[in-house]
Each structure stands twice: as structure tokens, then as C-alpha cells.
JSON list of C-alpha atoms in Angstrom, two decimals:
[
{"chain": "A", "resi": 1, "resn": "UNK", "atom": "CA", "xyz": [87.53, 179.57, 182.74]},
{"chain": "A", "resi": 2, "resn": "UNK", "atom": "CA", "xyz": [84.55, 178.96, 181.03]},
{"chain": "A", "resi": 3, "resn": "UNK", "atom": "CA", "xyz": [85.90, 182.79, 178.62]},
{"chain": "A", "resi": 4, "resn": "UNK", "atom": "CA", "xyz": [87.71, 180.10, 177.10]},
{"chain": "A", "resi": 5, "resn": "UNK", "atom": "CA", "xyz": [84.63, 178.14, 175.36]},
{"chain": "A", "resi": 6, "resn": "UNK", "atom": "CA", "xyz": [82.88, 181.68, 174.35]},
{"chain": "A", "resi": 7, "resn": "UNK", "atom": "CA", "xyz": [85.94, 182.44, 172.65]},
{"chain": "A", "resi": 8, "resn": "UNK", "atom": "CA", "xyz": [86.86, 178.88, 171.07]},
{"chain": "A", "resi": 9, "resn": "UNK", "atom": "CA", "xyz": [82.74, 178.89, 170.03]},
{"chain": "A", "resi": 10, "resn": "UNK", "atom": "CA", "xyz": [83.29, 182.62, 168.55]},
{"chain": "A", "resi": 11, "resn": "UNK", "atom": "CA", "xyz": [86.72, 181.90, 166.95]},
{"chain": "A", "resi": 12, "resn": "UNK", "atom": "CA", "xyz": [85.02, 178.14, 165.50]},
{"chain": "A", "resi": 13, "resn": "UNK", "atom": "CA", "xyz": [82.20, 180.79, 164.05]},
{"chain": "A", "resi": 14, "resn": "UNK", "atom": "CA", "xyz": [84.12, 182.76, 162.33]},
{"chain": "A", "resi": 15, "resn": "UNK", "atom": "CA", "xyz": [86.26, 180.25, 160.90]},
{"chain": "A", "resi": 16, "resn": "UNK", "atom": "CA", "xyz": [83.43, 178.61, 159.53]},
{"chain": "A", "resi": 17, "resn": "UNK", "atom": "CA", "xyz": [81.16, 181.40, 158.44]},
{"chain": "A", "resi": 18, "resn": "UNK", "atom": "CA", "xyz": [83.58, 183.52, 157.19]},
{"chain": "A", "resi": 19, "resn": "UNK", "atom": "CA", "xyz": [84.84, 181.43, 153.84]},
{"chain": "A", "resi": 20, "resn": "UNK", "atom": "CA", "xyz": [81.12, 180.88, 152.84]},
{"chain": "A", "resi": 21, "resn": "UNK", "atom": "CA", "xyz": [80.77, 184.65, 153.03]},
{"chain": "A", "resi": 22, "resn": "UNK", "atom": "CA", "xyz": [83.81, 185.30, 151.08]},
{"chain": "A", "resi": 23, "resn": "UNK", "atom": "CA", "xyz": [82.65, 182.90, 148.46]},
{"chain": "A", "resi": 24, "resn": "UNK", "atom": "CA", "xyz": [79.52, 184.36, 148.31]},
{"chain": "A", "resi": 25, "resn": "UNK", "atom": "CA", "xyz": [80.55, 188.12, 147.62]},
{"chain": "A", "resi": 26, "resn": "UNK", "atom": "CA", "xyz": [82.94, 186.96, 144.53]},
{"chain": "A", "resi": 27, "resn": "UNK", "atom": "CA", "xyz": [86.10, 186.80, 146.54]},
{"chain": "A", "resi": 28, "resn": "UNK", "atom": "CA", "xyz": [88.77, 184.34, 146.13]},
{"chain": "A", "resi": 29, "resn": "UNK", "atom": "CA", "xyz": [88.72, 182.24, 149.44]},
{"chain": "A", "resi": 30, "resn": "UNK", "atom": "CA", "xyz": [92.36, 181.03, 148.80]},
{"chain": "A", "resi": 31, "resn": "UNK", "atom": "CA", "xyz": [93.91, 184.28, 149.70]},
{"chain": "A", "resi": 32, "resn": "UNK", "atom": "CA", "xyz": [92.91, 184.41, 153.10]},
{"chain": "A", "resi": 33, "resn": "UNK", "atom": "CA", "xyz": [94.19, 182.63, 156.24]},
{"chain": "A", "resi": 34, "resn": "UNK", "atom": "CA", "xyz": [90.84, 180.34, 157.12]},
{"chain": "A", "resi": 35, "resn": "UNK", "atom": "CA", "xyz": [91.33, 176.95, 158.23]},
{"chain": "A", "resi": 36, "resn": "UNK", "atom": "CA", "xyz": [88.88, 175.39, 155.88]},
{"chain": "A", "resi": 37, "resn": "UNK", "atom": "CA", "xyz": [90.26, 177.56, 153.03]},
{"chain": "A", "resi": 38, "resn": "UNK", "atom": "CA", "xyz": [93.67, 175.31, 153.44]},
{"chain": "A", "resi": 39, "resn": "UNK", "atom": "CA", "xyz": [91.28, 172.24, 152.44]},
{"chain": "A", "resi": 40, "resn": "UNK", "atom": "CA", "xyz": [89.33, 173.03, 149.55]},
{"chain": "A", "resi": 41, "resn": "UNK", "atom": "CA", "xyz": [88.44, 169.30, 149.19]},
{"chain": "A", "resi": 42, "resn": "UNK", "atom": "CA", "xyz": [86.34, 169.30, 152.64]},
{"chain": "A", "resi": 43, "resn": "UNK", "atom": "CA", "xyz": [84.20, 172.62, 151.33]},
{"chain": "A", "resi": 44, "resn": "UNK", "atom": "CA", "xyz": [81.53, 173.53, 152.51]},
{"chain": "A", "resi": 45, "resn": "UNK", "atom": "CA", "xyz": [81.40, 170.43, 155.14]},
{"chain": "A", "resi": 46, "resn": "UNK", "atom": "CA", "xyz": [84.55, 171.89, 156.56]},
{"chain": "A", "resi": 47, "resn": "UNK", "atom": "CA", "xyz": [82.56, 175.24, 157.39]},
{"chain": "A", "resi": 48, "resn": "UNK", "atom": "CA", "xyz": [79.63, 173.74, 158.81]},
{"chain": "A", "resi": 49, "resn": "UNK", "atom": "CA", "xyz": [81.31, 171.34, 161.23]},
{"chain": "A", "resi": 50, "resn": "UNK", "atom": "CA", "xyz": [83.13, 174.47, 162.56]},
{"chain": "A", "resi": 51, "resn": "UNK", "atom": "CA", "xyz": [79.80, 176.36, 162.79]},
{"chain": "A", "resi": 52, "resn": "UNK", "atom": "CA", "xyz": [78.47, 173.98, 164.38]},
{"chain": "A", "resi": 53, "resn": "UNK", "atom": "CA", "xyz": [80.89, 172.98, 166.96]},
{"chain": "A", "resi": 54, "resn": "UNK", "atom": "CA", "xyz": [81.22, 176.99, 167.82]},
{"chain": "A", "resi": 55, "resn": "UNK", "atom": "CA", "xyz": [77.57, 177.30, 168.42]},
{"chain": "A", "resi": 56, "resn": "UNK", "atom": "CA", "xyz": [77.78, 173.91, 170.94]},
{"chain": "A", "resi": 57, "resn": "UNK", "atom": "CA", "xyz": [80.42, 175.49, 172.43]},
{"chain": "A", "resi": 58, "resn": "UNK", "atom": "CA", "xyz": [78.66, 178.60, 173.12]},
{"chain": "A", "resi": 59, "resn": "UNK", "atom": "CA", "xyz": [75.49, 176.44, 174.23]},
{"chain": "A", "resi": 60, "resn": "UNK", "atom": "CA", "xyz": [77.80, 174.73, 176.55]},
{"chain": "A", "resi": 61, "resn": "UNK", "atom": "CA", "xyz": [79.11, 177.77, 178.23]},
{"chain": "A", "resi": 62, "resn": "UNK", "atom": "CA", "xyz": [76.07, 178.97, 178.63]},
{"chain": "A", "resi": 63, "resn": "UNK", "atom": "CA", "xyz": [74.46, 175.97, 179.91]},
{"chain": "A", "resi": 64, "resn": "UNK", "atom": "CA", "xyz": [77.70, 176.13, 182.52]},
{"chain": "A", "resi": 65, "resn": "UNK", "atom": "CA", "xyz": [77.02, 179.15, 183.80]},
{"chain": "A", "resi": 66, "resn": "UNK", "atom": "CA", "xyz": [73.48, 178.31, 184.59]},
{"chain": "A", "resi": 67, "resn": "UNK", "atom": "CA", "xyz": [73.99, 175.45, 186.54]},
{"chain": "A", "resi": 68, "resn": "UNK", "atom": "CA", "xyz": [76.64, 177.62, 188.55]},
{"chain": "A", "resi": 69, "resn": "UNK", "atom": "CA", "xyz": [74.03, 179.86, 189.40]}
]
């Protein structure tokens, strides 16, 4: 079970790094399917609350597994 917060914490890292690195090499963010590209308004906050809650999640998981062991 605990697959499911390493890939929620990757999936919340890419979603939030990836628009800042599209931005940053001259693309046009609005073409792509981000979540944080859908609200504009919430940039760059939007990206760092997701890179942030996929690197707890990966602490977490980690932390998890060990306790377990």
C-alpha cells in the first residue's frame, strides 16, 4: 500500500515542477495538461504547494517503511 504515496508524492512532483520548467524554457504553459496550468491566478504558489506536498508524501512513505522494519 504504501506504492500508493511514492506515486501520489512523484505524480504531486511533477505536477508542480513541471509548469515552472516549461515557463522557464520559453514555452507556453497553457497548452499542456498541468493542474496548476488550469489556474493561472494561483502561479507559482500553485506549483510549490504541489512540490511540496509530493516531497511529504515521499518523506512519509519512507518514514513508513522504517518503522515497519
Amino acid at each position: 500500500m504504501l506504492w500508493v504515496l511514492d506515486v501520489a508524492g512523484v505524480v504531486c512532483l511533477l505536477q508542480g515542477i513541471s509548469p515552472l520548467a516549461q515557463k522557464a524554457a520559453g514555452q507556453d504553459p497553457d497548452q499542456s495538461f498541468f493542474i496548476v496550468n488550469q489556474l493561472s491566478q494561483y502561479q507559482p504558489l500553485g506549483s510549490i504547494a504541489l512540490i511540496a506536498l509530493g516531497i511529504l508524501l515521499l518523506v512519509l512513505s519512507q518514514g513508513i517503511r522504517k518503522a515497519r522494519k
